[in-house]
Short mmCIF file of C-alpha atoms in Angstrom, two decimals:
data_model
loop_
_atom_site.label_atom_id
_atom_site.label_comp_id
_atom_site.label_asym_id
_atom_site.label_seq_id
_atom_site.Cartn_x
_atom_site.Cartn_y
_atom_site.Cartn_z
CA MET A 1 21.46 -17.56 36.47
CA THR A 2 19.78 -19.48 33.52
CA ASP A 3 19.40 -17.23 30.51
CA THR A 4 15.61 -18.83 29.96
CA SER A 5 13.30 -17.34 32.41
CA THR A 6 9.44 -18.83 32.10
CA ALA A 7 6.12 -17.63 33.41
CA LEU A 8 2.64 -19.10 32.99
CA ILE A 9 -0.25 -16.75 32.24
CA ASP A 10 -3.78 -18.23 32.63
CA ARG A 11 -6.92 -18.19 30.48
CA ASP A 12 -7.64 -14.69 31.83
CA GLY A 13 -4.19 -12.94 31.41
CA ARG A 14 -3.28 -13.02 34.64
CA LEU A 15 0.08 -14.09 35.80
CA ALA A 16 -0.14 -17.42 37.42
CA GLU A 17 3.52 -18.03 38.17
CA ALA A 18 6.69 -16.95 37.43
CA ASP A 19 10.61 -17.58 37.78
CA ALA A 20 12.55 -14.75 40.04
CA ARG A 21 13.93 -13.00 37.02
CA LEU A 22 10.64 -12.37 34.85
CA ALA A 23 8.52 -12.36 38.41
CA GLY A 24 10.95 -9.03 39.30
CA LEU A 25 10.73 -7.72 35.90
CA ASN A 26 7.00 -7.76 35.79
CA ALA A 27 6.68 -6.15 39.85
CA SER A 28 9.12 -3.29 38.22
CA ALA A 29 6.25 -2.47 35.74
CA GLY A 30 3.41 -2.63 38.62
CA GLY A 31 2.57 -6.18 38.15
CA GLY A 32 2.16 -9.48 40.32
CA ILE A 33 1.22 -12.98 41.01
CA GLY A 34 -2.33 -13.37 40.45
CA GLN A 35 -2.99 -9.95 38.37
CA PRO A 36 -2.96 -9.07 34.29
CA LEU A 37 0.51 -9.24 33.33
CA ALA A 38 2.06 -5.89 33.60
CA LEU A 39 4.36 -6.31 30.23
CA PRO A 40 2.35 -4.82 27.43
CA ALA A 41 4.59 -6.73 24.47
CA ILE A 42 4.67 -9.98 26.03
CA ALA A 43 1.10 -9.90 26.88
CA GLU A 44 0.03 -9.46 23.64
CA LEU A 45 2.27 -12.37 22.27
CA ALA A 46 0.41 -14.25 24.98
CA ARG A 47 -2.90 -13.33 23.50
CA LEU A 48 -1.99 -14.00 20.35
CA ALA A 49 -0.79 -17.18 20.65
CA ARG A 50 -4.01 -18.10 22.72
CA ARG A 51 -6.04 -16.77 20.05
CA LEU A 52 -4.31 -18.53 17.05
CA GLY A 53 -3.59 -21.79 19.01
CA ILE A 54 0.05 -21.76 17.98
CA VAL A 55 3.17 -21.29 19.27
CA ILE A 56 4.62 -17.73 18.21
CA ALA A 57 7.99 -16.56 18.73
CA ARG A 58 9.35 -13.39 18.09
CA PRO A 59 11.71 -10.64 19.67
CA ALA A 60 10.30 -7.85 21.91
CA VAL A 61 11.07 -4.72 24.00
CA VAL A 62 9.70 -4.21 27.56
CA ALA A 63 11.01 -1.10 29.90
CA ASP A 64 12.93 -2.25 33.10
CA GLY A 65 13.46 1.30 35.41
CA ASP A 66 15.07 3.66 33.28
CA GLU A 67 16.41 1.35 30.65
CA ASP A 68 14.58 -0.86 28.01
CA VAL A 69 15.43 -4.61 27.70
CA GLU A 70 15.67 -7.00 24.34
CA LEU A 71 14.02 -10.40 24.82
CA TRP A 72 13.25 -13.34 22.66
CA VAL A 73 9.73 -14.37 23.59
CA ARG A 74 8.25 -17.64 23.07
CA ALA A 75 4.44 -18.33 23.53
CA ARG A 76 3.22 -21.71 23.67
CA PRO A 77 -0.67 -22.31 24.24
CA LEU A 78 -1.56 -25.14 26.74
CA PRO A 79 -5.12 -26.18 28.17
CA GLU A 80 -4.66 -24.06 31.15
CA GLY A 81 -2.95 -21.12 29.44
CA VAL A 82 -0.15 -19.63 27.78
CA ARG A 83 3.25 -20.85 28.49
CA ILE A 84 5.90 -18.30 28.14
CA GLU A 85 9.67 -18.50 27.78
CA VAL A 86 12.24 -15.53 27.65
CA SER A 87 15.49 -15.46 26.57
CA GLY A 88 18.05 -13.31 25.02
CA TRP A 89 18.15 -10.64 27.86
CA ARG A 90 19.95 -7.39 26.64
CA ASP A 91 19.76 -4.22 27.92
CA ARG A 92 19.94 -1.16 25.75
CA ALA A 93 19.26 2.98 25.64
CA PRO A 94 15.64 3.64 25.31
CA GLU A 95 14.62 4.56 21.86
CA PRO A 96 15.64 8.92 21.60
CA PRO A 97 12.62 11.30 21.96
CA PRO A 98 10.99 12.61 18.78
CA PRO A 99 12.81 16.10 17.51
CA PRO A 100 11.22 19.09 19.30
CA ARG A 101 8.14 20.79 17.34
CA ASP A 102 10.43 23.51 16.04
CA ALA A 103 12.66 21.20 14.52
CA HIS A 104 11.59 22.33 10.80
CA ARG A 105 13.32 24.14 8.41
CA PHE A 106 11.35 27.26 9.02
CA ASP A 107 9.91 28.90 12.15
CA ALA A 108 6.31 27.86 13.05
CA ALA A 109 5.75 31.64 13.26
CA GLU A 110 6.00 31.57 8.99
CA ALA A 111 3.50 28.47 8.83
CA GLN A 112 0.67 29.71 6.80
CA PHE A 113 -1.48 26.63 7.44
CA VAL A 114 -1.47 23.16 9.84
CA TRP A 115 -2.68 20.13 9.27
CA GLU A 116 -2.23 16.72 10.93
CA CYS A 117 -3.00 12.87 9.78
CA ASP A 118 -2.91 9.43 11.66
CA ALA A 119 -0.67 6.59 10.47
CA ALA A 120 -3.20 5.51 7.30
CA MET A 121 -2.41 9.24 6.15
CA LEU A 122 -6.31 10.28 6.77
CA LEU A 123 -6.68 13.82 7.71
CA THR A 124 -7.69 14.47 11.40
CA THR A 125 -6.56 18.58 11.20
CA VAL A 126 -6.24 21.00 8.52
CA SER A 127 -6.88 24.84 8.63
CA GLY A 128 -5.94 27.86 7.04
CA VAL A 129 -5.43 26.20 3.50
CA GLY A 130 -8.69 27.34 1.64
CA VAL A 131 -10.63 24.07 2.18
CA ASP A 132 -13.44 23.37 4.30
CA SER A 133 -11.78 22.00 7.25
CA ASP A 134 -15.17 19.60 8.41
CA ALA A 135 -15.44 17.79 4.80
CA ALA A 136 -11.78 17.56 4.58
CA VAL A 137 -11.29 15.56 7.90
CA GLY A 138 -11.19 11.65 7.46
CA GLN A 139 -10.00 12.56 4.09
CA PRO A 140 -6.36 11.12 2.71
CA LEU A 141 -4.04 13.66 2.72
CA THR A 142 -3.30 13.41 -0.96
CA ARG A 143 -7.18 14.66 -1.69
CA ILE A 144 -5.89 18.16 -0.26
CA PHE A 145 -2.09 18.07 -1.04
CA ASP A 146 -1.04 16.82 -4.59
CA LEU A 147 2.43 14.46 -3.88
CA THR A 148 2.71 13.03 -7.28
CA THR A 149 6.39 13.87 -8.03
CA ASP A 150 9.33 11.90 -6.89
CA GLU A 151 10.95 14.68 -4.89
CA ALA A 152 7.63 14.57 -2.99
CA LEU A 153 6.92 11.04 -2.51
CA LEU A 154 10.12 10.15 -0.82
CA PRO A 155 10.35 12.48 2.17
CA LEU A 156 7.37 11.54 3.09
CA LEU A 157 7.78 7.47 2.68
CA SER A 158 11.17 7.35 4.78
CA ALA A 159 10.02 9.74 7.66
CA ALA A 160 6.93 7.53 8.11
CA ALA A 161 9.07 4.09 8.06
CA ALA A 162 11.76 6.16 10.17
CA ARG A 163 9.33 7.51 12.69
CA GLY A 164 10.87 11.02 11.88
CA SER A 165 10.32 14.32 10.52
CA PHE A 166 10.32 15.88 7.04
CA ALA A 167 10.83 20.07 6.37
CA ASP A 168 9.92 21.70 3.22
CA GLN A 169 8.71 19.39 1.28
CA PRO A 170 6.85 20.29 -2.44
CA ALA A 171 3.34 19.68 -2.65
CA ARG A 172 0.83 21.53 -4.74
CA LEU A 173 -2.73 21.96 -3.36
CA ALA A 174 -5.06 19.49 -5.23
CA ALA A 175 -8.06 22.11 -5.59
CA ASP A 176 -6.02 24.74 -7.69
CA GLY A 177 -2.55 23.68 -8.30
CA ARG A 178 -1.09 26.38 -6.09
CA ALA A 179 2.71 25.40 -4.76
CA VAL A 180 3.29 24.68 -1.02
CA ARG A 181 5.73 23.74 1.19
CA LEU A 182 4.93 21.01 3.87
CA SER A 183 6.75 20.28 7.22
CA ALA A 184 6.04 17.80 9.93
CA GLN A 185 6.77 15.81 13.07
CA PRO A 186 5.94 12.08 13.77
CA LEU A 187 2.98 11.50 16.16
CA LEU A 188 3.94 8.45 18.52
CA ASP A 189 1.59 6.28 20.44
CA THR A 190 2.28 5.45 24.15
CA GLY A 191 4.15 2.29 22.52
CA GLY A 192 6.03 4.16 20.44
CA ALA A 193 4.57 3.26 17.23
CA PHE A 194 4.15 5.80 14.33
CA ALA A 195 0.30 7.41 14.42
CA GLY A 196 0.90 9.98 11.99
CA PHE A 197 2.15 13.31 11.41
CA SER A 198 1.70 17.21 13.01
CA GLY A 199 2.44 19.59 10.22
CA THR A 200 2.51 23.12 9.16
CA GLY A 201 3.15 24.48 5.66
CA ARG A 202 3.58 27.80 3.89
CA PHE A 203 2.43 28.42 0.13
CA ALA A 204 5.69 28.82 -2.08
CA ASP A 205 6.88 30.46 -5.31
CA ALA A 206 5.88 27.99 -8.30
CA ALA A 207 8.94 28.50 -10.07
CA VAL A 208 10.67 26.42 -7.45
CA LEU A 209 8.84 23.15 -7.83
CA PRO A 210 8.64 20.96 -11.18
CA ASP A 211 5.39 20.82 -13.04
CA ALA A 212 3.35 17.69 -11.85
CA ASP A 213 3.76 16.32 -15.48
CA GLU A 214 7.42 16.93 -15.63
CA ALA A 215 9.87 14.45 -15.95
CA VAL A 216 12.75 14.01 -12.89
CA PRO A 217 14.71 11.80 -14.72
CA ALA A 218 17.61 11.55 -12.64
CA PHE A 219 15.77 11.32 -9.49
CA GLY A 220 12.70 9.14 -10.45
CA GLU A 221 15.19 6.43 -11.62
CA GLN A 222 16.92 6.45 -8.69
CA PHE A 223 14.17 6.24 -6.52
CA ALA A 224 12.43 3.46 -8.65
CA ASP A 225 15.53 1.40 -8.50
CA ARG A 226 16.33 1.74 -4.59
CA LEU A 227 12.33 1.31 -3.94
CA ASP A 228 12.17 -1.84 -6.31
CA ARG A 229 15.53 -3.09 -4.45
CA ALA A 230 14.40 -2.36 -1.20
CA LEU A 231 10.90 -4.12 -1.04
CA ARG A 232 10.58 -6.37 -3.70
CA THR A 233 12.97 -9.33 -2.21
CA PRO A 234 11.13 -8.94 1.46
CA LEU A 235 7.59 -8.76 -0.07
CA GLN A 236 8.21 -11.69 -2.21
CA ARG A 237 9.30 -13.63 0.76
CA ILE A 238 6.35 -12.71 2.79
CA VAL A 239 3.86 -13.59 0.13
CA ALA A 240 5.52 -17.07 -0.40
CA HIS A 241 5.65 -17.65 3.61
CA ALA A 242 2.04 -16.38 3.96
CA ASP A 243 0.47 -18.61 1.06
CA SER A 244 2.45 -21.19 2.69
CA ILE A 245 0.60 -21.02 6.03
CA GLY A 246 -2.48 -20.52 4.15
CA ALA A 247 -2.17 -23.52 2.18
CA GLN A 248 -1.27 -25.23 5.07
CA ALA A 249 1.61 -27.10 3.54
CA ASP A 250 3.72 -27.82 6.93
CA GLY A 251 0.22 -29.32 8.85
CA PRO A 252 -3.46 -27.92 9.65
CA VAL A 253 -3.62 -24.88 11.66
CA ARG A 254 -6.39 -23.19 13.12
CA ALA A 255 -9.24 -21.16 10.48
CA GLU A 256 -8.55 -17.89 12.52
CA TYR A 257 -4.63 -18.14 11.87
CA VAL A 258 -5.38 -19.26 8.05
CA GLU A 259 -7.43 -16.06 7.17
CA TYR A 260 -4.59 -13.77 9.18
CA ALA A 261 -2.34 -15.42 6.48
CA GLN A 262 -4.14 -14.68 3.44
CA ASP A 263 -4.81 -11.35 4.86
CA ILE A 264 -0.70 -10.73 4.92
CA SER A 265 -0.61 -12.11 1.34
CA SER A 266 -3.17 -9.98 0.11
CA ALA A 267 -1.76 -6.74 1.82
CA ALA A 268 2.02 -7.71 0.49
CA ARG A 269 0.73 -8.50 -3.08
CA HIS A 270 -0.89 -4.86 -2.99
CA LEU A 271 2.50 -3.30 -1.78
CA MET A 272 4.31 -5.31 -4.78
CA GLY A 273 1.67 -4.07 -7.32
CA LEU A 274 2.38 -0.47 -6.03
CA VAL A 275 5.93 -0.86 -6.23
CA ASP A 276 5.67 -2.58 -9.98
CA ASP A 277 3.84 0.98 -10.77
CA LEU A 278 6.19 3.31 -9.34
CA VAL A 279 9.06 1.38 -11.20
CA ASP A 280 6.58 1.94 -14.40
CA LEU A 281 5.81 5.16 -13.69
CA SER A 282 9.43 6.36 -13.34
CA ALA A 283 10.13 4.38 -16.77
CA ILE A 284 7.33 6.16 -19.02
CA GLU A 285 8.42 9.85 -17.78
CA ARG A 286 11.84 9.47 -18.58
CA PRO A 287 12.93 11.59 -22.07
CA ASP A 288 14.51 8.52 -23.65
CA PHE A 289 11.21 5.90 -22.92
CA ALA A 290 10.33 4.16 -25.89
CA ILE A 291 8.50 1.51 -26.94
CA ALA A 292 9.04 -1.46 -29.03
CA SER A 293 7.10 -1.74 -32.63
CA GLU A 294 6.17 -5.18 -33.77
CA THR A 295 3.31 -7.07 -35.01
CA ILE A 296 1.05 -8.76 -32.36
CA ASP A 297 -2.04 -10.88 -32.24
CA LEU A 298 -4.19 -8.07 -29.98
CA ALA A 299 -6.85 -11.19 -29.54
CA ASP A 300 -4.29 -13.73 -28.04
CA VAL A 301 -2.99 -10.88 -25.72
CA THR A 302 -6.27 -10.48 -24.81
CA ARG A 303 -7.10 -14.33 -24.06
CA ARG A 304 -3.54 -14.33 -22.07
CA ALA A 305 -4.69 -11.37 -19.90
CA ALA A 306 -7.78 -12.80 -19.40
CA GLY A 307 -6.00 -16.19 -18.14
CA LEU A 308 -3.89 -14.83 -15.94
CA LEU A 309 -7.07 -13.41 -14.12
CA ALA A 310 -9.21 -16.25 -13.86
CA VAL A 311 -8.36 -16.86 -10.45
CA ARG A 312 -9.18 -13.56 -8.99
CA ALA A 313 -12.36 -13.84 -11.56
CA ALA A 314 -13.67 -16.99 -9.85
CA ASN A 315 -12.68 -15.97 -6.45
CA ALA A 316 -15.18 -12.75 -6.80
CA GLU A 317 -17.61 -15.06 -8.46
CA VAL A 318 -17.28 -12.97 -11.70
CA ARG A 319 -16.86 -14.81 -15.56
CA ILE A 320 -14.80 -13.28 -17.59
CA ASP A 321 -16.16 -13.70 -21.52
CA ARG A 322 -13.16 -13.88 -23.37
CA PRO A 323 -12.36 -13.64 -27.40
CA ALA A 324 -12.80 -17.55 -29.23
CA MET A 325 -9.53 -19.18 -29.77
CA ASP A 326 -9.39 -19.22 -33.71
CA ASP A 327 -9.85 -15.16 -33.47
CA VAL A 328 -7.39 -13.14 -34.75
CA LEU A 329 -6.73 -9.35 -34.60
CA PRO A 330 -2.95 -8.08 -35.87
CA ALA A 331 -2.04 -4.88 -34.20
CA ILE A 332 1.17 -2.97 -33.98
CA GLY A 333 3.05 -2.41 -30.51
CA GLU A 334 4.65 -4.31 -27.81
CA PHE A 335 3.65 -7.14 -26.45
CA ARG A 336 4.51 -6.83 -23.09
CA ARG A 337 3.13 -3.22 -22.63
CA ALA A 338 -0.12 -4.55 -24.43
CA LEU A 339 -0.86 -7.29 -21.67
CA GLN A 340 0.31 -5.31 -18.89
CA ILE A 341 -2.47 -2.46 -20.10
CA LEU A 342 -4.93 -5.26 -20.53
CA VAL A 343 -4.21 -6.92 -17.34
CA ASN A 344 -5.38 -3.56 -15.62
CA LEU A 345 -8.33 -3.00 -17.69
CA ILE A 346 -9.62 -6.39 -16.68
CA GLY A 347 -8.15 -6.76 -13.44
CA ASN A 348 -10.41 -3.27 -12.65
CA ALA A 349 -13.78 -4.86 -14.14
CA VAL A 350 -13.28 -7.63 -11.90
CA ARG A 351 -12.65 -5.83 -9.14
CA TYR A 352 -15.75 -3.36 -9.56
CA SER A 353 -18.26 -6.23 -10.89
CA PRO A 354 -21.18 -7.47 -8.50
CA ARG A 355 -20.59 -11.24 -7.48
CA GLY A 356 -22.26 -13.27 -10.53
CA GLY A 357 -21.48 -10.61 -12.86
CA VAL A 358 -19.58 -10.93 -16.36
CA VAL A 359 -16.88 -9.03 -18.15
CA TRP A 360 -17.10 -8.91 -21.53
CA LEU A 361 -14.03 -8.59 -23.90
CA ARG A 362 -14.86 -7.58 -27.53
CA LEU A 363 -12.47 -6.87 -30.27
CA ASP A 364 -12.74 -4.59 -33.40
CA GLY A 365 -11.32 -3.72 -36.10
CA GLU A 366 -11.70 -0.89 -38.39
CA ALA A 367 -10.15 2.10 -39.90
CA GLY A 368 -7.19 1.46 -39.59
CA ASN A 369 -7.04 0.61 -35.68
CA ALA A 370 -7.52 -2.66 -33.65
CA SER A 371 -9.34 -2.37 -30.59
CA VAL A 372 -10.29 -4.36 -27.28
CA THR A 373 -13.23 -3.12 -25.05
CA VAL A 374 -13.73 -4.41 -21.83
CA ALA A 375 -17.14 -3.89 -20.27
CA ASP A 376 -18.47 -4.58 -16.76
CA GLN A 377 -21.74 -4.36 -14.93
CA GLY A 378 -20.45 -2.25 -12.25
CA ARG A 379 -21.39 0.81 -11.18
CA GLY A 380 -20.37 3.04 -13.54
CA ILE A 381 -18.65 6.31 -13.73
CA ALA A 382 -19.99 9.84 -13.77
CA HIS A 383 -19.34 11.87 -16.57
CA GLU A 384 -17.29 14.50 -14.61
CA ASP A 385 -15.11 11.79 -13.48
CA GLN A 386 -14.11 10.29 -16.33
CA ALA A 387 -10.83 12.44 -16.84
CA ARG A 388 -9.88 12.35 -13.65
CA ILE A 389 -9.35 8.83 -13.27
CA PHE A 390 -6.63 8.94 -15.94
CA ASP A 391 -4.74 11.63 -14.02
CA LYS A 392 -1.86 10.35 -12.16
CA PHE A 393 -2.91 8.96 -8.51
CA GLY A 394 -6.59 9.67 -9.83
CA ARG A 395 -9.22 7.91 -8.02
CA VAL A 396 -13.28 8.49 -8.10
CA ASP A 397 -13.10 7.53 -4.56
CA ALA A 398 -10.37 7.59 -2.34
CA ASN A 399 -11.45 5.99 0.23
CA GLU A 400 -12.65 2.81 -1.53
CA PRO A 401 -10.81 -0.25 -1.51
CA GLY A 402 -8.86 -0.91 -5.04
CA GLY A 403 -6.06 0.49 -6.36
CA ASN A 404 -3.62 3.15 -5.88
CA GLY A 405 -4.72 5.91 -8.66
CA LEU A 406 -1.58 4.60 -11.31
CA GLY A 407 -2.92 2.12 -13.36
CA LEU A 408 -5.23 3.70 -15.78
CA TYR A 409 -2.36 6.92 -15.74
CA ILE A 410 0.11 4.32 -16.86
CA ALA A 411 -2.25 2.60 -19.01
CA ARG A 412 -3.24 5.41 -21.16
CA ARG A 413 0.61 7.01 -21.33
CA LEU A 414 1.80 3.17 -22.36
CA ALA A 415 -0.97 3.04 -25.33
CA ARG A 416 -0.05 6.74 -26.16
CA ALA A 417 3.54 5.73 -26.81
CA MET A 418 2.41 2.67 -28.99
CA GLY A 419 0.08 4.97 -31.36
CA GLY A 420 -3.01 4.45 -29.97
CA ASP A 421 -5.01 5.16 -27.03
CA VAL A 422 -7.25 4.14 -23.97
CA THR A 423 -10.55 5.68 -23.74
CA VAL A 424 -13.63 4.99 -21.46
CA GLU A 425 -17.46 5.57 -21.90
CA SER A 426 -19.84 4.73 -18.81
CA GLU A 427 -23.12 6.20 -17.34
CA PRO A 428 -23.79 5.42 -13.69
CA GLY A 429 -25.78 2.45 -13.14
CA GLN A 430 -24.69 0.80 -16.57
CA GLY A 431 -21.32 -0.29 -15.72
CA ALA A 432 -17.89 0.72 -17.96
CA ARG A 433 -16.56 0.11 -21.07
CA PHE A 434 -12.87 0.91 -21.53
CA THR A 435 -11.03 0.45 -24.94
CA LEU A 436 -7.79 -0.31 -26.21
CA THR A 437 -6.76 0.96 -29.29
CA LEU A 438 -3.69 0.40 -31.09
CA PRO A 439 -2.83 0.68 -34.84
CA GLU A 440 -4.03 -1.90 -37.15
CA GLY A 441 -1.45 -4.74 -37.86
#
């Protein structure tokens, strides 16, 4: 028997023809000729290939009785439907069931509150924790539970990636800072994909938790290093391949697929930014963190930062009004860190500016200080939110598309390490003005 089986899926998703082996697999799942394909993983590939108009080949797992079968599926769109070629048949044991609901390190009877969230970490249930349950539903998990220590982040990320459970994880209530311990088991959808967490919690003695601003040097450094090594290279490859497809470097593709590739690239770049921020966060919170002290031209740094964001600004139809080429502003600091701060401030200004808006970059030197002000025409920041945006993971609206709440925290920490500061002035409806100040050179 040949290892490759073939089938034809018509334009309506029905199985038009199939060889004996593939027809038998489909029949065991309750399907037949002339009926919709009963193998969801293969049917989804067929739909995707037809929608994008390209050949798609990837592994798939389908159920065959009490066992799972690993397959390599190639879907090729045709005028009459999609031709399916299946090879690499290999039996494997089904995935083990998720851990029982009582698999936490403390009994459910000891739990003092319960919570659930979906795969996007948005709360679907929360009770017993002293917040308005109706208002909390739909909010990010981090709106209720402060998970800003490395010790708290790693178990949650690891459990989500492995579709596993976690137990006795430290956190704090965002509302009042009380220490809690969280446990949860994964929720899986009908296809076995991660669908969120079902969790419990109890209030803990605050003494067992490190302070949210206290450095955790050994663990933090190890966490950032592992994250950097595990994610950076794969993400760079994803960006490169997606950009190549989006640019149609290997030939024309349908417009929908170009858009799909651009979405992939954008998501991967966002994750790379998060990795960069977490690595920086680990570095600046180590006790031995130090900034180089050198004379820099803050005007030149500002022009360079604006140049790095020129393409993003053009895509957003925002103009950056940068300093003139002959402007000079000596300052004391570290070139790389000053550039990092300004890229963050200007990037935020572009993100929150309306189309057709302008971002102004203004230099000033007086009273022994050198400063750059980044002003935008966005909707502004309320007075009560202006301190919070500099907090770790602090954002005005966690539901709004944007960064991860680390950029301004890191920017201010870096500026203060150089003997300066980052401050904000804003009024609702009148934009925002962020100022980086460094010692005058």
